[in-house]
């Protein structure tokens, strides 16, 4: 009887351990794109072989990058970028009771531009140069931004 219980316990412990390892693997997922390496689980970012820097997925610069990365190759509308990054304008419109369906994508263009500017400052501090940044993110006029392949 005890051997049966012990065998079941060992099986349960093994399953629990493998589930935790799988969860850890998902949270430590590493995103790589054009020399940018981002470890979501650890909140660390680096460019090429440079040193890694703290970058929580909760800061706006990373929300901007992660939103574009999640739609890689497709233009992400300004409105979706503002929503993902929770810009002051986006949040103030909620507080004022203005439905986002009443606002047009172009209403968020300037705010998305500021997010791109802030991400540019952030990524240039990691060692990326201006030319590579221009090749990293492209604008589709009156639509949004996308990460190039």
N, CA and C atoms as an extended XYZ file, in Angstrom:
447
Properties=species:S:1:pos:R:3:atomname:S:1:resname:S:1:resid:I:1 pbc="F F F"
N         0.827       -1.194        0.000 N   UNK     1
C         0.000        0.000        0.000 CA  UNK     1
C         0.876        1.264        0.000 C   UNK     1
N         1.905        1.296        0.855 N   UNK     2
C         2.776        2.471        0.935 CA  UNK     2
C         3.566        2.684       -0.353 C   UNK     2
N         3.914        1.591       -1.026 N   UNK     3
C         4.640        1.716       -2.296 CA  UNK     3
C         3.774        2.400       -3.350 C   UNK     3
N         2.461        2.104       -3.327 N   UNK     4
C         1.528        2.727       -4.266 CA  UNK     4
C         1.428        4.224       -3.989 C   UNK     4
N         1.300        4.576       -2.721 N   UNK     5
C         1.209        5.990       -2.341 CA  UNK     5
C         2.498        6.716       -2.703 C   UNK     5
N         3.634        6.093       -2.410 N   UNK     6
C         4.920        6.704       -2.725 CA  UNK     6
C         5.077        6.910       -4.234 C   UNK     6
N         4.665        5.936       -5.025 N   UNK     7
C         4.753        6.051       -6.483 CA  UNK     7
C         3.861        7.185       -6.988 C   UNK     7
N         2.648        7.294       -6.436 N   UNK     8
C         1.740        8.373       -6.837 CA  UNK     8
C         2.304        9.735       -6.438 C   UNK     8
N         2.878        9.806       -5.249 N   UNK     9
C         3.467       11.054       -4.782 CA  UNK     9
C         4.606       11.486       -5.705 C   UNK     9
N         5.476       10.549       -6.056 N   UNK    10
C         6.596       10.869       -6.943 CA  UNK    10
C         6.103       11.330       -8.314 C   UNK    10
N         5.042       10.683       -8.809 N   UNK    11
C         4.481       11.071      -10.104 CA  UNK    11
C         3.887       12.481      -10.037 C   UNK    11
N         3.169       12.769       -8.935 N   UNK    12
C         2.581       14.099       -8.768 CA  UNK    12
C         3.673       15.162       -8.656 C   UNK    12
N         4.727       14.865       -7.897 N   UNK    13
C         5.829       15.814       -7.732 CA  UNK    13
C         6.521       16.074       -9.067 C   UNK    13
N         6.684       15.029       -9.861 N   UNK    14
C         7.314       15.171      -11.171 CA  UNK    14
C         6.453       16.039      -12.094 C   UNK    14
N         5.134       15.802      -12.091 N   UNK    15
C         4.219       16.605      -12.910 CA  UNK    15
C         4.232       18.068      -12.469 C   UNK    15
N         4.233       18.291      -11.156 N   UNK    16
C         4.253       19.654      -10.620 CA  UNK    16
C         5.528       20.376      -11.052 C   UNK    16
N         6.648       19.679      -10.955 N   UNK    17
C         7.929       20.276      -11.336 CA  UNK    17
C         7.951       20.609      -12.827 C   UNK    17
N         7.456       19.704      -13.662 N   UNK    18
C         7.474       19.973      -15.103 CA  UNK    18
C         6.527       21.117      -15.470 C   UNK    18
N         5.396       21.244      -14.750 N   UNK    19
C         4.486       22.363      -14.994 CA  UNK    19
C         5.153       23.688      -14.635 C   UNK    19
N         5.857       23.715      -13.501 N   UNK    20
C         6.554       24.941      -13.092 CA  UNK    20
C         7.668       25.304      -14.063 C   UNK    20
N         8.370       24.290      -14.567 N   UNK    21
C         9.426       24.557      -15.542 CA  UNK    21
C         8.840       25.119      -16.829 C   UNK    21
N         7.677       24.591      -17.231 N   UNK    22
C         7.018       25.095      -18.443 CA  UNK    22
C         6.580       26.541      -18.249 C   UNK    22
N         6.033       26.861      -17.061 N   UNK    23
C         5.624       28.238      -16.779 CA  UNK    23
C         6.828       29.166      -16.788 C   UNK    23
N         7.915       28.719      -16.182 N   UNK    24
C         9.131       29.538      -16.141 CA  UNK    24
C         9.662       29.760      -17.552 C   UNK    24
N         9.578       28.749      -18.388 N   UNK    25
C        10.029       28.881      -19.769 CA  UNK    25
C         9.237       29.921      -20.522 C   UNK    25
N         7.934       29.985      -20.270 N   UNK    26
C         7.094       30.973      -20.948 CA  UNK    26
C         7.399       32.377      -20.453 C   UNK    26
N         7.580       32.532      -19.147 N   UNK    27
C         7.797       33.877      -18.615 CA  UNK    27
C         9.200       34.393      -18.929 C   UNK    27
N        10.142       33.500      -19.180 N   UNK    28
C        11.506       33.917      -19.496 CA  UNK    28
C        11.752       33.952      -20.998 C   UNK    28
N        10.688       34.030      -21.749 N   UNK    29
C        10.813       34.001      -23.193 CA  UNK    29
C        11.686       35.154      -23.673 C   UNK    29
N        12.575       34.820      -24.565 N   UNK    30
C        13.488       35.822      -25.106 CA  UNK    30
C        13.028       36.206      -26.504 C   UNK    30
N        12.890       37.489      -26.713 N   UNK    31
C        12.499       38.035      -28.006 CA  UNK    31
C        13.749       38.613      -28.645 C   UNK    31
N        14.006       38.248      -29.886 N   UNK    32
C        15.147       38.795      -30.609 CA  UNK    32
C        14.657       39.384      -31.922 C   UNK    32
N        15.082       40.595      -32.201 N   UNK    33
C        14.704       41.246      -33.459 CA  UNK    33
C        15.755       42.282      -33.823 C   UNK    33
N        16.416       42.055      -34.936 N   UNK    34
C        17.413       42.990      -35.477 CA  UNK    34
C        18.430       43.452      -34.437 C   UNK    34
N        18.966       42.512      -33.696 N   UNK    35
C        19.993       42.823      -32.709 CA  UNK    35
C        19.470       43.148      -31.328 C   UNK    35
N        18.173       43.406      -31.209 N   UNK    36
C        17.568       43.675      -29.899 CA  UNK    36
C        17.237       42.335      -29.260 C   UNK    36
N        17.689       42.148      -28.044 N   UNK    37
C        17.371       40.931      -27.291 CA  UNK    37
C        16.643       41.354      -26.027 C   UNK    37
N        15.434       40.817      -25.860 N   UNK    38
C        14.631       41.187      -24.695 CA  UNK    38
C        14.154       39.938      -23.984 C   UNK    38
N        14.477       39.843      -22.707 N   UNK    39
C        14.030       38.740      -21.866 CA  UNK    39
C        12.854       39.244      -21.044 C   UNK    39
N        11.647       38.827      -21.427 N   UNK    40
C        10.437       39.321      -20.768 CA  UNK    40
C        10.374       38.915      -19.304 C   UNK    40
N        10.792       37.698      -19.003 N   UNK    41
C        10.715       37.208      -17.628 CA  UNK    41
C        11.631       37.960      -16.680 C   UNK    41
N        12.823       38.261      -17.149 N   UNK    42
C        13.793       38.966      -16.308 CA  UNK    42
C        13.702       40.480      -16.456 C   UNK    42
N        13.006       40.940      -17.497 N   UNK    43
C        12.910       42.385      -17.726 CA  UNK    43
C        14.248       42.993      -18.087 C   UNK    43
N        14.990       42.307      -18.960 N   UNK    44
C        16.319       42.776      -19.382 CA  UNK    44
C        16.344       42.929      -20.895 C   UNK    44
N        16.970       44.000      -21.349 N   UNK    45
C        17.091       44.254      -22.786 CA  UNK    45
C        18.534       44.594      -23.116 C   UNK    45
N        18.960       44.177      -24.306 N   UNK    46
C        20.300       44.530      -24.775 CA  UNK    46
C        20.254       44.695      -26.288 C   UNK    46
N        21.270       45.336      -26.797 N   UNK    47
C        21.397       45.488      -28.245 CA  UNK    47
C        22.722       44.883      -28.665 C   UNK    47
N        22.653       43.979      -29.615 N   UNK    48
C        23.796       43.209      -30.095 CA  UNK    48
C        24.515       42.590      -28.900 C   UNK    48
N        25.811       42.804      -28.785 N   UNK    49
C        26.558       42.191      -27.683 CA  UNK    49
C        26.776       43.151      -26.523 C   UNK    49
N        26.006       44.217      -26.485 N   UNK    50
C        26.145       45.208      -25.417 CA  UNK    50
C        25.600       44.696      -24.094 C   UNK    50
N        25.839       45.441      -23.044 N   UNK    51
C        25.346       45.038      -21.721 CA  UNK    51
C        23.821       45.099      -21.665 C   UNK    51
N        23.257       44.269      -20.806 N   UNK    52
C        21.796       44.284      -20.668 CA  UNK    52
C        21.386       45.338      -19.645 C   UNK    52
N        20.210       45.890      -19.859 N   UNK    53
C        19.660       46.933      -18.997 CA  UNK    53
C        18.285       46.508      -18.518 C   UNK    53
N        17.894       47.005      -17.360 N   UNK    54
C        16.555       46.731      -16.844 CA  UNK    54
C        15.520       47.380      -17.748 C   UNK    54
N        14.462       46.622      -18.035 N   UNK    55
C        13.379       47.144      -18.876 CA  UNK    55
C        12.126       46.323      -18.599 C   UNK    55
N        11.389       46.729      -17.609 N   UNK    56
C        10.152       46.037      -17.257 CA  UNK    56
C         9.186       46.065      -18.439 C   UNK    56
N         8.436       44.981      -18.656 N   UNK    57
C         7.437       45.011      -19.731 CA  UNK    57
C         6.315       46.004      -19.457 C   UNK    57
N         6.306       46.589      -18.270 N   UNK    58
C         5.261       47.545      -17.899 CA  UNK    58
C         5.590       48.988      -18.268 C   UNK    58
N         6.850       49.270      -18.632 N   UNK    59
C         7.163       50.648      -19.019 CA  UNK    59
C         6.681       50.883      -20.453 C   UNK    59
N         6.340       52.106      -20.738 N   UNK    60
C         5.717       52.416      -22.038 CA  UNK    60
C         6.607       52.089      -23.228 C   UNK    60
N         7.895       52.317      -23.097 N   UNK    61
C         8.796       52.022      -24.206 CA  UNK    61
C         8.730       50.544      -24.576 C   UNK    61
N         8.667       49.691      -23.557 N   UNK    62
C         8.601       48.256      -23.825 CA  UNK    62
C         7.215       47.846      -24.303 C   UNK    62
N         6.183       48.475      -23.779 N   UNK    63
C         4.829       48.182      -24.272 CA  UNK    63
C         4.733       48.517      -25.759 C   UNK    63
N         5.339       49.631      -26.149 N   UNK    64
C         5.363       50.041      -27.554 CA  UNK    64
C         6.055       48.974      -28.401 C   UNK    64
N         7.261       48.585      -27.996 N   UNK    65
C         8.030       47.583      -28.738 CA  UNK    65
C         7.294       46.248      -28.781 C   UNK    65
N         6.772       45.807      -27.647 N   UNK    66
C         6.093       44.509      -27.594 CA  UNK    66
C         4.820       44.494      -28.430 C   UNK    66
N         4.116       45.613      -28.478 N   UNK    67
C         2.910       45.689      -29.319 CA  UNK    67
C         3.292       45.553      -30.786 C   UNK    67
N         4.323       46.262      -31.208 N   UNK    68
C         4.769       46.148      -32.598 CA  UNK    68
C         5.297       44.749      -32.882 C   UNK    68
N         6.029       44.187      -31.931 N   UNK    69
C         6.596       42.856      -32.122 CA  UNK    69
C         5.496       41.798      -32.231 C   UNK    69
N         4.430       41.958      -31.467 N   UNK    70
C         3.347       40.959      -31.503 CA  UNK    70
C         2.620       40.959      -32.845 C   UNK    70
N         2.744       42.032      -33.595 N   UNK    71
C         2.097       42.142      -34.914 CA  UNK    71
C         3.159       42.293      -35.994 C   UNK    71
N         4.301       41.668      -35.782 N   UNK    72
C         5.461       41.823      -36.662 CA  UNK    72
C         5.076       41.740      -38.141 C   UNK    72
N         5.497       42.740      -38.904 N   UNK    73
C         5.232       42.760      -40.331 CA  UNK    73
C         3.924       43.431      -40.712 C   UNK    73
N         3.067       43.678      -39.742 N   UNK    74
C         1.784       44.332      -40.007 CA  UNK    74
C         1.781       45.707      -39.345 C   UNK    74
N         1.124       46.641      -39.979 N   UNK    75
C         1.011       47.977      -39.390 CA  UNK    75
C         0.047       47.928      -38.210 C   UNK    75
N         0.501       48.424      -37.081 N   UNK    76
C        -0.339       48.495      -35.881 CA  UNK    76
C        -0.945       49.894      -35.845 C   UNK    76
N        -2.271       49.996      -35.857 N   UNK    77
C        -2.906       51.324      -35.860 CA  UNK    77
C        -2.493       52.162      -34.650 C   UNK    77
N        -2.416       53.472      -34.868 N   UNK    78
C        -2.052       54.398      -33.796 CA  UNK    78
C        -2.930       54.181      -32.562 C   UNK    78
N        -4.193       53.978      -32.794 N   UNK    79
C        -5.158       53.798      -31.705 CA  UNK    79
C        -4.811       52.568      -30.858 C   UNK    79
N        -4.413       51.474      -31.513 N   UNK    80
C        -4.038       50.253      -30.792 CA  UNK    80
C        -2.745       50.447      -30.010 C   UNK    80
N        -1.824       51.201      -30.582 N   UNK    81
C        -0.566       51.494      -29.883 CA  UNK    81
C        -0.857       52.310      -28.629 C   UNK    81
N        -1.683       53.344      -28.766 N   UNK    82
C        -2.034       54.190      -27.614 CA  UNK    82
C        -2.745       53.371      -26.543 C   UNK    82
N        -3.605       52.461      -26.958 N   UNK    83
C        -4.312       51.614      -25.998 CA  UNK    83
C        -3.380       50.661      -25.279 C   UNK    83
N        -2.470       50.039      -26.022 N   UNK    84
C        -1.524       49.097      -25.414 CA  UNK    84
C        -0.591       49.800      -24.437 C   UNK    84
N        -0.241       51.037      -24.755 N   UNK    85
C         0.689       51.798      -23.910 CA  UNK    85
C        -0.017       52.631      -22.851 C   UNK    85
N        -1.343       52.645      -22.895 N   UNK    86
C        -2.138       53.396      -21.925 CA  UNK    86
C        -1.668       54.846      -21.815 C   UNK    86
N        -1.636       55.540      -22.946 N   UNK    87
C        -1.214       56.942      -22.945 CA  UNK    87
C        -2.201       57.794      -22.148 C   UNK    87
N        -1.721       58.955      -21.709 N   UNK    88
C        -2.580       59.860      -20.940 CA  UNK    88
C        -3.821       60.242      -21.741 C   UNK    88
N        -3.632       60.501      -23.028 N   UNK    89
C        -4.766       60.879      -23.879 CA  UNK    89
C        -5.790       59.749      -23.932 C   UNK    89
N        -5.302       58.538      -24.125 N   UNK    90
C        -6.186       57.371      -24.205 CA  UNK    90
C        -6.964       57.218      -22.903 C   UNK    90
N        -6.265       57.315      -21.783 N   UNK    91
C        -6.912       57.165      -20.474 CA  UNK    91
C        -7.833       58.333      -20.161 C   UNK    91
N        -7.453       59.553      -20.568 N   UNK    92
C        -8.305       60.711      -20.284 CA  UNK    92
C        -9.602       60.633      -21.076 C   UNK    92
N        -9.548       60.061      -22.248 N   UNK    93
C       -10.769       59.901      -23.038 CA  UNK    93
C       -11.721       58.914      -22.365 C   UNK    93
N       -11.167       57.890      -21.724 N   UNK    94
C       -12.000       56.953      -20.961 CA  UNK    94
C       -12.632       57.693      -19.791 C   UNK    94
N       -11.809       58.467      -19.062 N   UNK    95
C       -12.298       59.200      -17.888 CA  UNK    95
C       -13.370       60.216      -18.274 C   UNK    95
N       -13.230       60.818      -19.443 N   UNK    96
C       -14.209       61.807      -19.903 CA  UNK    96
C       -15.470       61.167      -20.470 C   UNK    96
N       -15.470       59.851      -20.546 N   UNK    97
C       -16.648       59.149      -21.046 CA  UNK    97
C       -16.772       59.130      -22.554 C   UNK    97
N       -15.708       59.498      -23.239 N   UNK    98
C       -15.726       59.444      -24.702 CA  UNK    98
C       -15.379       58.021      -25.105 C   UNK    98
N       -16.263       57.392      -25.838 N   UNK    99
C       -15.975       56.031      -26.290 CA  UNK    99
C       -14.901       56.044      -27.362 C   UNK    99
N       -14.036       55.043      -27.319 N   UNK   100
C       -12.964       54.992      -28.310 CA  UNK   100
C       -13.506       54.763      -29.708 C   UNK   100
N       -14.717       54.238      -29.793 N   UNK   101
C       -15.313       54.067      -31.113 CA  UNK   101
C       -15.687       55.419      -31.724 C   UNK   101
N       -15.801       56.456      -30.890 N   UNK   102
C       -16.120       57.797      -31.386 CA  UNK   102
C       -14.878       58.521      -31.902 C   UNK   102
N       -13.707       58.042      -31.508 N   UNK   103
C       -12.457       58.671      -31.939 CA  UNK   103
C       -11.887       57.912      -33.127 C   UNK   103
N       -11.234       58.635      -33.994 N   UNK   104
C       -10.636       58.016      -35.165 CA  UNK   104
C        -9.178       57.688      -34.890 C   UNK   104
N        -8.638       56.798      -35.691 N   UNK   105
C        -7.247       56.393      -35.562 CA  UNK   105
C        -6.318       57.608      -35.604 C   UNK   105
N        -6.607       58.561      -36.486 N   UNK   106
C        -5.730       59.736      -36.637 CA  UNK   106
C        -5.677       60.581      -35.369 C   UNK   106
N        -6.700       60.473      -34.502 N   UNK   107
C        -6.700       61.221      -33.245 CA  UNK   107
C        -5.569       60.771      -32.319 C   UNK   107
N        -5.059       59.571      -32.556 N   UNK   108
C        -4.012       59.011      -31.703 CA  UNK   108
C        -2.626       59.093      -32.345 C   UNK   108
N        -2.537       59.618      -33.567 N   UNK   109
C        -1.276       59.621      -34.314 CA  UNK   109
C        -0.163       60.370      -33.585 C   UNK   109
N        -0.477       61.539      -33.061 N   UNK   110
C         0.554       62.334      -32.387 CA  UNK   110
C         1.067       61.621      -31.136 C   UNK   110
N         0.180       60.986      -30.415 N   UNK   111
C         0.574       60.285      -29.191 CA  UNK   111
C         1.431       59.065      -29.518 C   UNK   111
N         1.101       58.380      -30.595 N   UNK   112
C         1.919       57.248      -31.032 CA  UNK   112
C         3.300       57.732      -31.473 C   UNK   112
N         3.353       58.912      -32.081 N   UNK   113
C         4.636       59.487      -32.506 CA  UNK   113
C         5.528       59.746      -31.288 C   UNK   113
N         4.933       60.245      -30.198 N   UNK   114
C         5.708       60.485      -28.978 CA  UNK   114
C         6.215       59.177      -28.377 C   UNK   114
N         5.410       58.134      -28.453 N   UNK   115
C         5.845       56.830      -27.951 CA  UNK   115
C         7.026       56.313      -28.761 C   UNK   115
N         6.965       56.493      -30.072 N   UNK   116
C         8.082       56.079      -30.929 CA  UNK   116
C         9.329       56.879      -30.575 C   UNK   116
N         9.164       58.186      -30.374 N   UNK   117
C        10.291       59.045      -30.010 CA  UNK   117
C        10.935       58.573      -28.704 C   UNK   117
N        10.103       58.257      -27.716 N   UNK   118
C        10.627       57.803      -26.426 CA  UNK   118
C        11.322       56.455      -26.556 C   UNK   118
N        10.759       55.565      -27.373 N   UNK   119
C        11.405       54.270      -27.595 CA  UNK   119
C        12.740       54.469      -28.310 C   UNK   119
N        12.787       55.429      -29.221 N   UNK   120
C        14.034       55.709      -29.939 CA  UNK   120
C        15.127       56.143      -28.963 C   UNK   120
N        14.811       57.070      -28.064 N   UNK   121
C        15.791       57.507      -27.056 CA  UNK   121
C        16.272       56.314      -26.241 C   UNK   121
N        15.321       55.484      -25.856 N   UNK   122
C        15.616       54.313      -25.034 CA  UNK   122
C        16.562       53.362      -25.768 C   UNK   122
N        16.256       53.058      -27.017 N   UNK   123
C        17.033       52.067      -27.762 CA  UNK   123
C        18.380       52.628      -28.221 C   UNK   123
N        18.453       53.938      -28.483 N   UNK   124
C        19.741       54.540      -28.840 CA  UNK   124
C        20.698       54.500      -27.649 C   UNK   124
N        20.161       54.593      -26.443 N   UNK   125
C        20.995       54.483      -25.241 CA  UNK   125
C        21.586       53.089      -25.078 C   UNK   125
N        20.995       52.097      -25.740 N   UNK   126
C        21.530       50.732      -25.686 CA  UNK   126
C        22.646       50.518      -26.700 C   UNK   126
N        22.813       51.475      -27.617 N   UNK   127
C        23.896       51.367      -28.584 CA  UNK   127
C        23.464       51.292      -30.036 C   UNK   127
N        22.177       51.261      -30.302 N   UNK   128
C        21.723       51.265      -31.698 CA  UNK   128
C        21.969       52.654      -32.282 C   UNK   128
N        22.365       52.705      -33.542 N   UNK   129
C        22.565       54.015      -34.167 CA  UNK   129
C        21.288       54.462      -34.882 C   UNK   129
N        21.289       55.723      -35.269 N   UNK   130
C        20.114       56.349      -35.875 CA  UNK   130
C        19.673       55.645      -37.162 C   UNK   130
N        20.636       55.264      -38.003 N   UNK   131
C        20.301       54.602      -39.268 CA  UNK   131
C        19.600       53.267      -39.032 C   UNK   131
N        20.113       52.492      -38.097 N   UNK   132
C        19.478       51.205      -37.798 CA  UNK   132
C        18.092       51.398      -37.201 C   UNK   132
N        17.925       52.450      -36.412 N   UNK   133
C        16.597       52.700      -35.853 CA  UNK   133
C        15.609       53.052      -36.962 C   UNK   133
N        16.052       53.868      -37.921 N   UNK   134
C        15.163       54.229      -39.041 CA  UNK   134
C        14.741       53.000      -39.835 C   UNK   134
N        15.622       51.997      -39.887 N   UNK   135
C        15.289       50.762      -40.600 CA  UNK   135
C        14.480       49.791      -39.735 C   UNK   135
N        14.420       50.033      -38.442 N   UNK   136
C        13.720       49.135      -37.512 CA  UNK   136
C        12.210       49.334      -37.537 C   UNK   136
N        11.778       50.581      -37.455 N   UNK   137
C        10.345       50.898      -37.363 CA  UNK   137
C         9.967       51.814      -38.516 C   UNK   137
N         8.924       51.419      -39.207 N   UNK   138
C         8.430       52.224      -40.332 CA  UNK   138
C         7.027       52.715      -40.032 C   UNK   138
N         6.703       53.849      -40.632 N   UNK   139
C         5.382       54.447      -40.491 CA  UNK   139
C         4.576       54.193      -41.758 C   UNK   139
N         3.326       53.811      -41.581 N   UNK   140
C         2.384       53.762      -42.694 CA  UNK   140
C         1.479       54.962      -42.482 C   UNK   140
N         1.602       55.922      -43.355 N   UNK   141
C         0.907       57.199      -43.181 CA  UNK   141
C        -0.590       57.003      -42.929 C   UNK   141
N        -1.071       57.695      -41.914 N   UNK   142
C        -2.478       57.673      -41.500 CA  UNK   142
C        -2.956       56.307      -41.008 C   UNK   142
N        -2.025       55.387      -40.767 N   UNK   143
C        -2.405       54.052      -40.279 CA  UNK   143
C        -1.717       53.753      -38.959 C   UNK   143
N        -0.378       53.590      -38.997 N   UNK   144
C         0.344       53.237      -37.783 CA  UNK   144
C         1.794       52.895      -38.066 C   UNK   144
N         2.390       52.134      -37.160 N   UNK   145
C         3.790       51.742      -37.262 CA  UNK   145
C         3.904       50.231      -37.361 C   UNK   145
N         5.050       49.785      -37.912 N   UNK   146
C         5.341       48.355      -37.938 CA  UNK   146
C         6.835       48.121      -37.816 C   UNK   146
N         7.181       46.935      -37.292 N   UNK   147
C         8.577       46.516      -37.231 CA  UNK   147
C         8.935       45.898      -38.567 C   UNK   147
N        10.055       46.297      -39.122 N   UNK   148
C        10.494       45.722      -40.391 CA  UNK   148
C        11.106       44.351      -40.150 C   UNK   148
N        11.126       43.555      -41.200 N   UNK   149
C        11.727       42.208      -41.095 CA  UNK   149
C        13.216       42.264      -41.282 C   UNK   149
